[in-house]
Amino acid sequence: MKFISVTGGLGNQMFIYAFYLNIRKRGQKATLFVPYRHDSKKYGKNGFELEKIFLLHDKKKIYTRIIVNLLKIYANLLRIFPAKYKDKLYRLIGIYTVSVPENFIYYPEVFVFNHKHELYKGTWQSELYFKEAINEIKESFVFKIELLSQTTKKIAEQIQKTNSISIHIRRGDYLNSQYSNGFAEICTPDYYRKAIEYISDRIKNPTFYIFTDEIEWVSQNFIIENSVYVQHNTDKDSWQDLYLMSLCQHNIIANSSFSWWGAWLNNNPEKIVVAPSKWWKQFEHDDVVPSNWIRI
C-alpha cells in the first residue's frame, strides 16, 4: 500500500491529491493519509478542504480505513521523537518513507516502487508528477456548485460574458516571517504591470478580475482599467475565489499554489497564463510552471 501524506493549504492539498491519483494510475494500491484532525492548522487556516468543496470519487474500503486509522495512531505516537528518527521508526512496522529534496523539481525516481508499503511525504508541485492522470484529476476537481454564494454566482455570470482575466495578488501571509524569506516580494508591481501589458496586447477589451488579500496596497500601486475587485470571499469561503479564477478566459497568477490551480483548471483551450519567472527565493523551481505558460 502507498500512503500519500496530506499537509498544507488548499493548493498544496490539490497537488498532493493529483499525485495520489497518478500513483493509482500507475497500478499501485494507494490511499490518502490525513494524519491530523481536519481542522488542524497543519492544513492552513481553513483545515482539510478537499472533501468539503470537490465532488471526489474516493471511497475507502473498510480494510483500508482500519489500516489508515492505525497508522494515524502510530504517527501520533512518533511526535515525541525527533524528526531524524522517524523514518527508522516507520521502517520498524514495514513502511518506508519517500520524499524529495525540493518540492518544485520533478524527480521521476519517486515512481520506482521499491517497497510494498511506502509513505510519501511532500507536496509534489509540478504537473509532471500527475501528467498520466489528467482526466482523473479534472473529474475529481469539480466544485460543489450548491455551496456557492449568490454573489459568487453573479460574478461567475459576468466572468463568462467578458474577455476575463484573473489577477491574483497574494501578500498578507507572504509577509509573515514564516514565508518572507522564500515567497515574499517576488511578484512585484513591475511583474504585474508587465503581465497586464502582455495580456492587453493580445486580448481585445479585457476585463481584469482582481483577487487579493490586500486591496489597499493594490490601489496604491496600480491603476488597472476595466477592473473588478473580488473581495467577498474570506476565510472558509476563500475557495470560491479559486472557482472564479478557473472560469476566467486567461490568468495572471502569483507564486502561489492557489492561483496555480485556478489557472490549471481553466478549460479555455486558448488560454494565456502568465506566471512569475521566479517562484521561490531559496530553492530550485524549474518544474513548477508548465512549459506552455508564459514566464515574466
PDB file of C-alpha atoms in Angstrom:
ATOM      1  CA  MET A   1       0.000   0.000   0.000  1.00  0.00           C
ATOM      2  CA  LYS A   2       1.193   3.509  -0.857  1.00  0.00           C
ATOM      3  CA  PHE A   3       0.222   6.097   1.767  1.00  0.00           C
ATOM      4  CA  ILE A   4       0.176   9.665   0.434  1.00  0.00           C
ATOM      5  CA  SER A   5       0.543  12.097   3.342  1.00  0.00           C
ATOM      6  CA  VAL A   6      -1.506  15.301   3.119  1.00  0.00           C
ATOM      7  CA  THR A   7      -0.402  18.655   4.502  1.00  0.00           C
ATOM      8  CA  GLY A   8      -0.651  22.356   3.705  1.00  0.00           C
ATOM      9  CA  GLY A   9      -3.431  24.639   2.483  1.00  0.00           C
ATOM     10  CA  LEU A  10      -5.889  24.020  -0.334  1.00  0.00           C
ATOM     11  CA  GLY A  11      -3.439  24.459  -3.219  1.00  0.00           C
ATOM     12  CA  ASN A  12      -0.938  22.039  -1.680  1.00  0.00           C
ATOM     13  CA  GLN A  13      -3.705  19.581  -0.858  1.00  0.00           C
ATOM     14  CA  MET A  14      -4.697  19.609  -4.535  1.00  0.00           C
ATOM     15  CA  PHE A  15      -1.129  18.901  -5.687  1.00  0.00           C
ATOM     16  CA  ILE A  16      -0.926  16.003  -3.250  1.00  0.00           C
ATOM     17  CA  TYR A  17      -4.274  14.587  -4.350  1.00  0.00           C
ATOM     18  CA  ALA A  18      -3.235  14.836  -8.009  1.00  0.00           C
ATOM     19  CA  PHE A  19      -0.022  12.971  -7.190  1.00  0.00           C
ATOM     20  CA  TYR A  20      -2.076  10.324  -5.382  1.00  0.00           C
ATOM     21  CA  LEU A  21      -4.264   9.824  -8.467  1.00  0.00           C
ATOM     22  CA  ASN A  22      -1.161   9.408 -10.606  1.00  0.00           C
ATOM     23  CA  ILE A  23       0.196   6.733  -8.251  1.00  0.00           C
ATOM     24  CA  ARG A  24      -3.086   4.872  -8.661  1.00  0.00           C
ATOM     25  CA  LYS A  25      -2.973   5.380 -12.433  1.00  0.00           C
ATOM     26  CA  ARG A  26       0.323   3.511 -12.405  1.00  0.00           C
ATOM     27  CA  GLY A  27      -1.438   0.478 -10.997  1.00  0.00           C
ATOM     28  CA  GLN A  28      -0.455   0.881  -7.352  1.00  0.00           C
ATOM     29  CA  LYS A  29      -2.772   0.454  -4.381  1.00  0.00           C
ATOM     30  CA  ALA A  30      -2.774   3.853  -2.742  1.00  0.00           C
ATOM     31  CA  THR A  31      -4.691   5.862  -0.177  1.00  0.00           C
ATOM     32  CA  LEU A  32      -4.571   9.369   1.192  1.00  0.00           C
ATOM     33  CA  PHE A  33      -3.081   9.624   4.650  1.00  0.00           C
ATOM     34  CA  VAL A  34      -4.569  12.585   6.524  1.00  0.00           C
ATOM     35  CA  PRO A  35      -2.603  12.403   9.776  1.00  0.00           C
ATOM     36  CA  TYR A  36      -4.178  15.339  11.607  1.00  0.00           C
ATOM     37  CA  ARG A  37      -7.663  16.489  12.567  1.00  0.00           C
ATOM     38  CA  HIS A  38      -9.468  18.054   9.608  1.00  0.00           C
ATOM     39  CA  ASP A  39      -9.494  21.423  11.368  1.00  0.00           C
ATOM     40  CA  SER A  40      -5.758  21.285  12.170  1.00  0.00           C
ATOM     41  CA  LYS A  41      -3.629  24.327  11.302  1.00  0.00           C
ATOM     42  CA  LYS A  42      -1.340  21.876   9.502  1.00  0.00           C
ATOM     43  CA  TYR A  43      -3.860  22.255   6.655  1.00  0.00           C
ATOM     44  CA  GLY A  44      -3.799  26.044   6.628  1.00  0.00           C
ATOM     45  CA  LYS A  45      -6.308  28.361   8.230  1.00  0.00           C
ATOM     46  CA  ASN A  46      -9.304  26.535   6.717  1.00  0.00           C
ATOM     47  CA  GLY A  47      -8.319  22.955   7.553  1.00  0.00           C
ATOM     48  CA  PHE A  48      -8.607  19.956   5.243  1.00  0.00           C
ATOM     49  CA  GLU A  49     -10.810  21.230   2.401  1.00  0.00           C
ATOM     50  CA  LEU A  50     -10.749  18.725  -0.462  1.00  0.00           C
ATOM     51  CA  GLU A  51     -13.775  16.730   0.633  1.00  0.00           C
ATOM     52  CA  LYS A  52     -15.720  19.884   1.520  1.00  0.00           C
ATOM     53  CA  ILE A  53     -15.580  21.604  -1.859  1.00  0.00           C
ATOM     54  CA  PHE A  54     -14.975  18.950  -4.527  1.00  0.00           C
ATOM     55  CA  LEU A  55     -17.064  16.035  -5.766  1.00  0.00           C
ATOM     56  CA  LEU A  56     -14.347  13.484  -5.057  1.00  0.00           C
ATOM     57  CA  HIS A  57     -14.981   9.876  -6.058  1.00  0.00           C
ATOM     58  CA  ASP A  58     -12.712   8.308  -3.482  1.00  0.00           C
ATOM     59  CA  LYS A  59     -14.327   5.902  -1.053  1.00  0.00           C
ATOM     60  CA  LYS A  60     -12.015   3.817   1.083  1.00  0.00           C
ATOM     61  CA  LYS A  61     -12.748   0.168   1.734  1.00  0.00           C
ATOM     62  CA  ILE A  62     -13.266  -0.792   5.378  1.00  0.00           C
ATOM     63  CA  TYR A  63      -9.911  -2.615   5.465  1.00  0.00           C
ATOM     64  CA  THR A  64      -8.101   0.473   4.152  1.00  0.00           C
ATOM     65  CA  ARG A  65      -9.821   2.757   6.666  1.00  0.00           C
ATOM     66  CA  ILE A  66      -8.701   0.495   9.513  1.00  0.00           C
ATOM     67  CA  ILE A  67      -5.100   0.479   8.300  1.00  0.00           C
ATOM     68  CA  VAL A  68      -5.081   4.265   7.870  1.00  0.00           C
ATOM     69  CA  ASN A  69      -6.525   4.810  11.348  1.00  0.00           C
ATOM     70  CA  LEU A  70      -3.890   2.540  12.882  1.00  0.00           C
ATOM     71  CA  LEU A  71      -1.197   4.447  11.009  1.00  0.00           C
ATOM     72  CA  LYS A  72      -2.588   7.730  12.388  1.00  0.00           C
ATOM     73  CA  ILE A  73      -2.255   6.375  15.908  1.00  0.00           C
ATOM     74  CA  TYR A  74       1.329   5.322  15.226  1.00  0.00           C
ATOM     75  CA  ALA A  75       2.134   8.701  13.623  1.00  0.00           C
ATOM     76  CA  ASN A  76       0.794  10.489  16.702  1.00  0.00           C
ATOM     77  CA  LEU A  77       2.997   8.348  18.942  1.00  0.00           C
ATOM     78  CA  LEU A  78       6.020   9.325  16.843  1.00  0.00           C
ATOM     79  CA  ARG A  79       5.531  13.019  17.553  1.00  0.00           C
ATOM     80  CA  ILE A  80       7.566  12.703  20.741  1.00  0.00           C
ATOM     81  CA  PHE A  81      10.636  11.638  18.737  1.00  0.00           C
ATOM     82  CA  PRO A  82      12.997  13.965  16.852  1.00  0.00           C
ATOM     83  CA  ALA A  83      12.337  14.083  13.089  1.00  0.00           C
ATOM     84  CA  LYS A  84      15.664  12.389  12.283  1.00  0.00           C
ATOM     85  CA  TYR A  85      14.461   9.144  13.894  1.00  0.00           C
ATOM     86  CA  LYS A  86      11.017   8.938  12.334  1.00  0.00           C
ATOM     87  CA  ASP A  87      11.986   7.229   9.069  1.00  0.00           C
ATOM     88  CA  LYS A  88      13.661   4.428  11.031  1.00  0.00           C
ATOM     89  CA  LEU A  89      10.649   4.097  13.297  1.00  0.00           C
ATOM     90  CA  TYR A  90       8.313   3.787  10.313  1.00  0.00           C
ATOM     91  CA  ARG A  91      10.551   1.051   8.936  1.00  0.00           C
ATOM     92  CA  LEU A  92      10.008  -0.906  12.161  1.00  0.00           C
ATOM     93  CA  ILE A  93       6.418  -1.502  11.000  1.00  0.00           C
ATOM     94  CA  GLY A  94       7.435  -2.184   7.391  1.00  0.00           C
ATOM     95  CA  ILE A  95       6.720   1.273   5.933  1.00  0.00           C
ATOM     96  CA  TYR A  96       9.434   3.122   4.025  1.00  0.00           C
ATOM     97  CA  THR A  97       9.208   6.899   3.642  1.00  0.00           C
ATOM     98  CA  VAL A  98       9.661   8.566   0.254  1.00  0.00           C
ATOM     99  CA  SER A  99      10.465  12.264  -0.057  1.00  0.00           C
ATOM    100  CA  VAL A 100      12.380  14.612  -2.368  1.00  0.00           C
ATOM    101  CA  PRO A 101      14.877  17.406  -1.640  1.00  0.00           C
ATOM    102  CA  GLU A 102      12.789  20.135  -3.315  1.00  0.00           C
ATOM    103  CA  ASN A 103       9.055  20.198  -3.955  1.00  0.00           C
ATOM    104  CA  PHE A 104       9.239  22.341  -7.117  1.00  0.00           C
ATOM    105  CA  ILE A 105      11.503  19.946  -9.034  1.00  0.00           C
ATOM    106  CA  TYR A 106      10.331  16.744 -10.710  1.00  0.00           C
ATOM    107  CA  TYR A 107      12.098  13.598  -9.500  1.00  0.00           C
ATOM    108  CA  PRO A 108      10.950  10.668 -11.685  1.00  0.00           C
ATOM    109  CA  GLU A 109      12.557   8.149  -9.331  1.00  0.00           C
ATOM    110  CA  VAL A 110       9.635   8.541  -6.901  1.00  0.00           C
ATOM    111  CA  PHE A 111       7.695   6.303  -9.280  1.00  0.00           C
ATOM    112  CA  VAL A 112      10.196   3.480  -8.833  1.00  0.00           C
ATOM    113  CA  PHE A 113       8.307   1.460  -6.243  1.00  0.00           C
ATOM    114  CA  ASN A 114      10.974  -0.268  -4.175  1.00  0.00           C
ATOM    115  CA  HIS A 115       8.878  -1.479  -1.246  1.00  0.00           C
ATOM    116  CA  LYS A 116       5.456  -2.971  -0.654  1.00  0.00           C
ATOM    117  CA  HIS A 117       4.450  -0.261   1.821  1.00  0.00           C
ATOM    118  CA  GLU A 118       5.629   3.317   1.324  1.00  0.00           C
ATOM    119  CA  LEU A 119       4.707   6.639   2.915  1.00  0.00           C
ATOM    120  CA  TYR A 120       5.071   9.620   0.552  1.00  0.00           C
ATOM    121  CA  LYS A 121       5.869  12.959   2.175  1.00  0.00           C
ATOM    122  CA  GLY A 122       5.915  16.070   0.010  1.00  0.00           C
ATOM    123  CA  THR A 123       3.741  18.493  -1.913  1.00  0.00           C
ATOM    124  CA  TRP A 124       4.757  17.384  -5.450  1.00  0.00           C
ATOM    125  CA  GLN A 125       4.321  20.811  -7.015  1.00  0.00           C
ATOM    126  CA  SER A 126       4.796  20.075 -10.683  1.00  0.00           C
ATOM    127  CA  GLU A 127       2.377  18.972 -13.374  1.00  0.00           C
ATOM    128  CA  LEU A 128       4.962  16.345 -14.287  1.00  0.00           C
ATOM    129  CA  TYR A 129       4.018  14.403 -11.149  1.00  0.00           C
ATOM    130  CA  PHE A 130       0.495  13.778 -12.428  1.00  0.00           C
ATOM    131  CA  LYS A 131       0.641  14.037 -16.223  1.00  0.00           C
ATOM    132  CA  GLU A 132      -0.713  10.485 -16.607  1.00  0.00           C
ATOM    133  CA  ALA A 133      -3.862  11.226 -14.587  1.00  0.00           C
ATOM    134  CA  ILE A 134      -5.048  14.490 -16.166  1.00  0.00           C
ATOM    135  CA  ASN A 135      -8.557  13.211 -16.916  1.00  0.00           C
ATOM    136  CA  GLU A 136      -8.991  11.702 -13.454  1.00  0.00           C
ATOM    137  CA  ILE A 137      -7.894  14.962 -11.850  1.00  0.00           C
ATOM    138  CA  LYS A 138     -10.337  17.067 -13.836  1.00  0.00           C
ATOM    139  CA  GLU A 139     -13.118  14.645 -12.971  1.00  0.00           C
ATOM    140  CA  SER A 140     -12.192  14.917  -9.284  1.00  0.00           C
ATOM    141  CA  PHE A 141     -11.754  18.687  -9.008  1.00  0.00           C
ATOM    142  CA  VAL A 142     -15.379  19.532  -9.770  1.00  0.00           C
ATOM    143  CA  PHE A 143     -16.657  22.214  -7.421  1.00  0.00           C
ATOM    144  CA  LYS A 144     -19.821  21.714  -5.396  1.00  0.00           C
ATOM    145  CA  ILE A 145     -21.898  24.391  -7.108  1.00  0.00           C
ATOM    146  CA  GLU A 146     -24.622  24.201  -4.482  1.00  0.00           C
ATOM    147  CA  LEU A 147     -22.189  25.662  -1.920  1.00  0.00           C
ATOM    148  CA  LEU A 148     -21.517  28.829  -3.928  1.00  0.00           C
ATOM    149  CA  SER A 149     -22.835  32.114  -2.572  1.00  0.00           C
ATOM    150  CA  GLN A 150     -25.231  34.233  -4.621  1.00  0.00           C
ATOM    151  CA  THR A 151     -22.545  36.898  -5.000  1.00  0.00           C
ATOM    152  CA  THR A 152     -20.106  34.345  -6.394  1.00  0.00           C
ATOM    153  CA  LYS A 153     -22.733  33.096  -8.843  1.00  0.00           C
ATOM    154  CA  LYS A 154     -23.386  36.644 -10.097  1.00  0.00           C
ATOM    155  CA  ILE A 155     -19.690  37.327 -10.626  1.00  0.00           C
ATOM    156  CA  ALA A 156     -19.343  33.949 -12.364  1.00  0.00           C
ATOM    157  CA  GLU A 157     -22.008  35.037 -14.846  1.00  0.00           C
ATOM    158  CA  GLN A 158     -20.143  38.297 -15.510  1.00  0.00           C
ATOM    159  CA  ILE A 159     -16.848  36.460 -15.968  1.00  0.00           C
ATOM    160  CA  GLN A 160     -18.327  34.156 -18.581  1.00  0.00           C
ATOM    161  CA  LYS A 161     -19.714  37.093 -20.578  1.00  0.00           C
ATOM    162  CA  THR A 162     -16.444  39.035 -20.863  1.00  0.00           C
ATOM    163  CA  ASN A 163     -12.859  38.594 -22.004  1.00  0.00           C
ATOM    164  CA  SER A 164     -11.999  37.904 -18.404  1.00  0.00           C
ATOM    165  CA  ILE A 165      -8.512  37.803 -16.940  1.00  0.00           C
ATOM    166  CA  SER A 166      -7.912  36.870 -13.321  1.00  0.00           C
ATOM    167  CA  ILE A 167      -5.113  38.572 -11.420  1.00  0.00           C
ATOM    168  CA  HIS A 168      -4.064  37.002  -8.138  1.00  0.00           C
ATOM    169  CA  ILE A 169      -2.080  39.270  -5.826  1.00  0.00           C
ATOM    170  CA  ARG A 170      -1.110  37.497  -2.617  1.00  0.00           C
ATOM    171  CA  ARG A 171       0.641  39.469   0.069  1.00  0.00           C
ATOM    172  CA  GLY A 172      -0.826  39.004   3.561  1.00  0.00           C
ATOM    173  CA  ASP A 173       0.675  35.750   4.819  1.00  0.00           C
ATOM    174  CA  TYR A 174       3.671  36.015   2.466  1.00  0.00           C
ATOM    175  CA  LEU A 175       4.910  38.982   4.505  1.00  0.00           C
ATOM    176  CA  ASN A 176       4.989  36.921   7.691  1.00  0.00           C
ATOM    177  CA  SER A 177       8.401  35.736   8.831  1.00  0.00           C
ATOM    178  CA  GLN A 178       7.434  32.120   8.108  1.00  0.00           C
ATOM    179  CA  TYR A 179       7.220  32.867   4.375  1.00  0.00           C
ATOM    180  CA  SER A 180       9.085  36.113   3.790  1.00  0.00           C
ATOM    181  CA  ASN A 181      12.467  34.503   3.135  1.00  0.00           C
ATOM    182  CA  GLY A 182      11.055  32.290   0.420  1.00  0.00           C
ATOM    183  CA  PHE A 183       7.960  33.736  -1.246  1.00  0.00           C
ATOM    184  CA  ALA A 184       7.666  37.445  -0.434  1.00  0.00           C
ATOM    185  CA  GLU A 185       8.441  40.269  -2.879  1.00  0.00           C
ATOM    186  CA  ILE A 186       8.769  38.003  -5.909  1.00  0.00           C
ATOM    187  CA  CYS A 187       5.581  39.193  -7.581  1.00  0.00           C
ATOM    188  CA  THR A 188       6.450  42.895  -7.596  1.00  0.00           C
ATOM    189  CA  PRO A 189       4.383  45.737  -9.082  1.00  0.00           C
ATOM    190  CA  ASP A 190       6.703  45.550 -12.095  1.00  0.00           C
ATOM    191  CA  TYR A 191       5.809  41.877 -12.625  1.00  0.00           C
ATOM    192  CA  TYR A 192       2.087  42.636 -12.616  1.00  0.00           C
ATOM    193  CA  ARG A 193       2.466  45.653 -14.925  1.00  0.00           C
ATOM    194  CA  LYS A 194       4.378  43.580 -17.463  1.00  0.00           C
ATOM    195  CA  ALA A 195       1.880  40.720 -17.183  1.00  0.00           C
ATOM    196  CA  ILE A 196      -1.085  43.067 -17.697  1.00  0.00           C
ATOM    197  CA  GLU A 197       0.671  44.662 -20.681  1.00  0.00           C
ATOM    198  CA  TYR A 198       1.411  41.245 -22.197  1.00  0.00           C
ATOM    199  CA  ILE A 199      -2.249  40.176 -21.956  1.00  0.00           C
ATOM    200  CA  SER A 200      -3.628  43.549 -23.064  1.00  0.00           C
ATOM    201  CA  ASP A 201      -1.543  43.423 -26.243  1.00  0.00           C
ATOM    202  CA  ARG A 202      -3.168  40.124 -27.192  1.00  0.00           C
ATOM    203  CA  ILE A 203      -6.731  40.256 -25.864  1.00  0.00           C
ATOM    204  CA  LYS A 204      -9.327  42.775 -27.027  1.00  0.00           C
ATOM    205  CA  ASN A 205     -11.416  44.566 -24.417  1.00  0.00           C
ATOM    206  CA  PRO A 206     -10.106  42.633 -21.413  1.00  0.00           C
ATOM    207  CA  THR A 207     -11.822  42.794 -18.042  1.00  0.00           C
ATOM    208  CA  PHE A 208      -9.477  42.176 -15.124  1.00  0.00           C
ATOM    209  CA  TYR A 209     -10.852  40.399 -12.073  1.00  0.00           C
ATOM    210  CA  ILE A 210      -8.537  41.100  -9.161  1.00  0.00           C
ATOM    211  CA  PHE A 211      -8.252  38.649  -6.290  1.00  0.00           C
ATOM    212  CA  THR A 212      -6.163  39.945  -3.418  1.00  0.00           C
ATOM    213  CA  ASP A 213      -5.854  39.902   0.338  1.00  0.00           C
ATOM    214  CA  GLU A 214      -4.552  43.484   0.405  1.00  0.00           C
ATOM    215  CA  ILE A 215      -6.740  45.803  -1.664  1.00  0.00           C
ATOM    216  CA  GLU A 216      -5.223  48.975  -0.205  1.00  0.00           C
ATOM    217  CA  TRP A 217      -1.738  48.008  -1.413  1.00  0.00           C
ATOM    218  CA  VAL A 218      -3.077  47.207  -4.881  1.00  0.00           C
ATOM    219  CA  SER A 219      -4.951  50.505  -5.181  1.00  0.00           C
ATOM    220  CA  GLN A 220      -1.798  52.392  -4.153  1.00  0.00           C
ATOM    221  CA  ASN A 221       0.418  50.634  -6.699  1.00  0.00           C
ATOM    222  CA  PHE A 222      -1.827  50.102  -9.722  1.00  0.00           C
ATOM    223  CA  ILE A 223      -4.377  51.822 -11.896  1.00  0.00           C
ATOM    224  CA  ILE A 224      -5.975  48.944 -13.798  1.00  0.00           C
ATOM    225  CA  GLU A 225      -8.596  49.978 -16.311  1.00  0.00           C
ATOM    226  CA  ASN A 226     -11.756  47.930 -16.650  1.00  0.00           C
ATOM    227  CA  SER A 227     -11.164  46.015 -13.443  1.00  0.00           C
ATOM    228  CA  VAL A 228     -13.370  44.295 -10.880  1.00  0.00           C
ATOM    229  CA  TYR A 229     -12.214  43.650  -7.336  1.00  0.00           C
ATOM    230  CA  VAL A 230     -13.429  40.328  -5.957  1.00  0.00           C
ATOM    231  CA  GLN A 231     -13.338  40.709  -2.195  1.00  0.00           C
ATOM    232  CA  HIS A 232     -16.378  38.972  -0.722  1.00  0.00           C
ATOM    233  CA  ASN A 233     -14.838  35.513  -0.261  1.00  0.00           C
ATOM    234  CA  THR A 234     -12.933  35.316   3.003  1.00  0.00           C
ATOM    235  CA  ASP A 235     -11.812  32.621   5.418  1.00  0.00           C
ATOM    236  CA  LYS A 236     -13.694  29.365   4.777  1.00  0.00           C
ATOM    237  CA  ASP A 237     -15.298  30.781   1.633  1.00  0.00           C
ATOM    238  CA  SER A 238     -11.968  31.701   0.016  1.00  0.00           C
ATOM    239  CA  TRP A 239     -12.065  28.540  -2.123  1.00  0.00           C
ATOM    240  CA  GLN A 240     -14.781  30.266  -4.160  1.00  0.00           C
ATOM    241  CA  ASP A 241     -12.089  32.618  -5.490  1.00  0.00           C
ATOM    242  CA  LEU A 242     -10.352  29.554  -6.906  1.00  0.00           C
ATOM    243  CA  TYR A 243     -13.596  28.601  -8.650  1.00  0.00           C
ATOM    244  CA  LEU A 244     -13.935  32.093 -10.147  1.00  0.00           C
ATOM    245  CA  MET A 245     -10.314  32.157 -11.313  1.00  0.00           C
ATOM    246  CA  SER A 246     -10.866  28.878 -13.132  1.00  0.00           C
ATOM    247  CA  LEU A 247     -13.763  30.423 -15.087  1.00  0.00           C
ATOM    248  CA  CYS A 248     -11.685  33.323 -16.426  1.00  0.00           C
ATOM    249  CA  GLN A 249     -10.521  33.166 -20.028  1.00  0.00           C
ATOM    250  CA  HIS A 250      -6.931  33.945 -19.066  1.00  0.00           C
ATOM    251  CA  ASN A 251      -4.928  34.153 -15.848  1.00  0.00           C
ATOM    252  CA  ILE A 252      -2.147  36.165 -14.250  1.00  0.00           C
ATOM    253  CA  ILE A 253      -1.006  34.191 -11.248  1.00  0.00           C
ATOM    254  CA  ALA A 254       1.131  34.779  -8.188  1.00  0.00           C
ATOM    255  CA  ASN A 255       3.826  32.399  -6.950  1.00  0.00           C
ATOM    256  CA  SER A 256       1.036  30.560  -5.174  1.00  0.00           C
ATOM    257  CA  SER A 257      -0.319  27.041  -5.486  1.00  0.00           C
ATOM    258  CA  PHE A 258      -3.809  28.548  -5.038  1.00  0.00           C
ATOM    259  CA  SER A 259      -3.781  30.623  -8.226  1.00  0.00           C
ATOM    260  CA  TRP A 260      -1.692  27.936  -9.962  1.00  0.00           C
ATOM    261  CA  TRP A 261      -4.700  25.624  -9.678  1.00  0.00           C
ATOM    262  CA  GLY A 262      -7.088  28.392 -10.674  1.00  0.00           C
ATOM    263  CA  ALA A 263      -5.164  28.679 -13.946  1.00  0.00           C
ATOM    264  CA  TRP A 264      -4.682  24.935 -14.424  1.00  0.00           C
ATOM    265  CA  LEU A 265      -8.423  24.261 -14.053  1.00  0.00           C
ATOM    266  CA  ASN A 266      -9.204  26.931 -16.654  1.00  0.00           C
ATOM    267  CA  ASN A 267     -10.640  24.910 -19.559  1.00  0.00           C
ATOM    268  CA  ASN A 268     -10.165  27.548 -22.251  1.00  0.00           C
ATOM    269  CA  PRO A 269      -8.070  25.725 -24.906  1.00  0.00           C
ATOM    270  CA  GLU A 270      -6.545  29.067 -25.995  1.00  0.00           C
ATOM    271  CA  LYS A 271      -5.876  30.406 -22.522  1.00  0.00           C
ATOM    272  CA  ILE A 272      -2.895  32.595 -21.753  1.00  0.00           C
ATOM    273  CA  VAL A 273      -1.412  32.023 -18.329  1.00  0.00           C
ATOM    274  CA  VAL A 274       1.263  34.407 -17.106  1.00  0.00           C
ATOM    275  CA  ALA A 275       3.400  33.270 -14.171  1.00  0.00           C
ATOM    276  CA  PRO A 276       6.428  34.750 -12.390  1.00  0.00           C
ATOM    277  CA  SER A 277       9.763  33.523 -13.723  1.00  0.00           C
ATOM    278  CA  LYS A 278      10.889  33.030 -10.133  1.00  0.00           C
ATOM    279  CA  TRP A 279       8.756  31.043  -7.691  1.00  0.00           C
ATOM    280  CA  TRP A 280      10.888  30.656  -4.597  1.00  0.00           C
ATOM    281  CA  LYS A 281      13.926  32.614  -3.461  1.00  0.00           C
ATOM    282  CA  GLN A 282      15.943  29.849  -1.884  1.00  0.00           C
ATOM    283  CA  PHE A 283      15.381  26.679  -3.895  1.00  0.00           C
ATOM    284  CA  GLU A 284      15.281  25.435  -7.464  1.00  0.00           C
ATOM    285  CA  HIS A 285      11.835  25.671  -9.024  1.00  0.00           C
ATOM    286  CA  ASP A 286      12.283  24.776 -12.698  1.00  0.00           C
ATOM    287  CA  ASP A 287       9.325  22.412 -12.968  1.00  0.00           C
ATOM    288  CA  VAL A 288       6.562  24.213 -11.088  1.00  0.00           C
ATOM    289  CA  VAL A 289       5.364  26.292 -14.064  1.00  0.00           C
ATOM    290  CA  PRO A 290       4.053  24.248 -17.029  1.00  0.00           C
ATOM    291  CA  SER A 291       6.016  24.711 -20.242  1.00  0.00           C
ATOM    292  CA  ASN A 292       3.118  26.291 -22.144  1.00  0.00           C
ATOM    293  CA  TRP A 293       2.630  29.109 -19.611  1.00  0.00           C
ATOM    294  CA  ILE A 294       4.345  32.471 -20.051  1.00  0.00           C
ATOM    295  CA  ARG A 295       7.051  33.367 -17.541  1.00  0.00           C
ATOM    296  CA  ILE A 296       7.793  37.010 -16.782  1.00  0.00           C
TER     297      ILE A 296
END
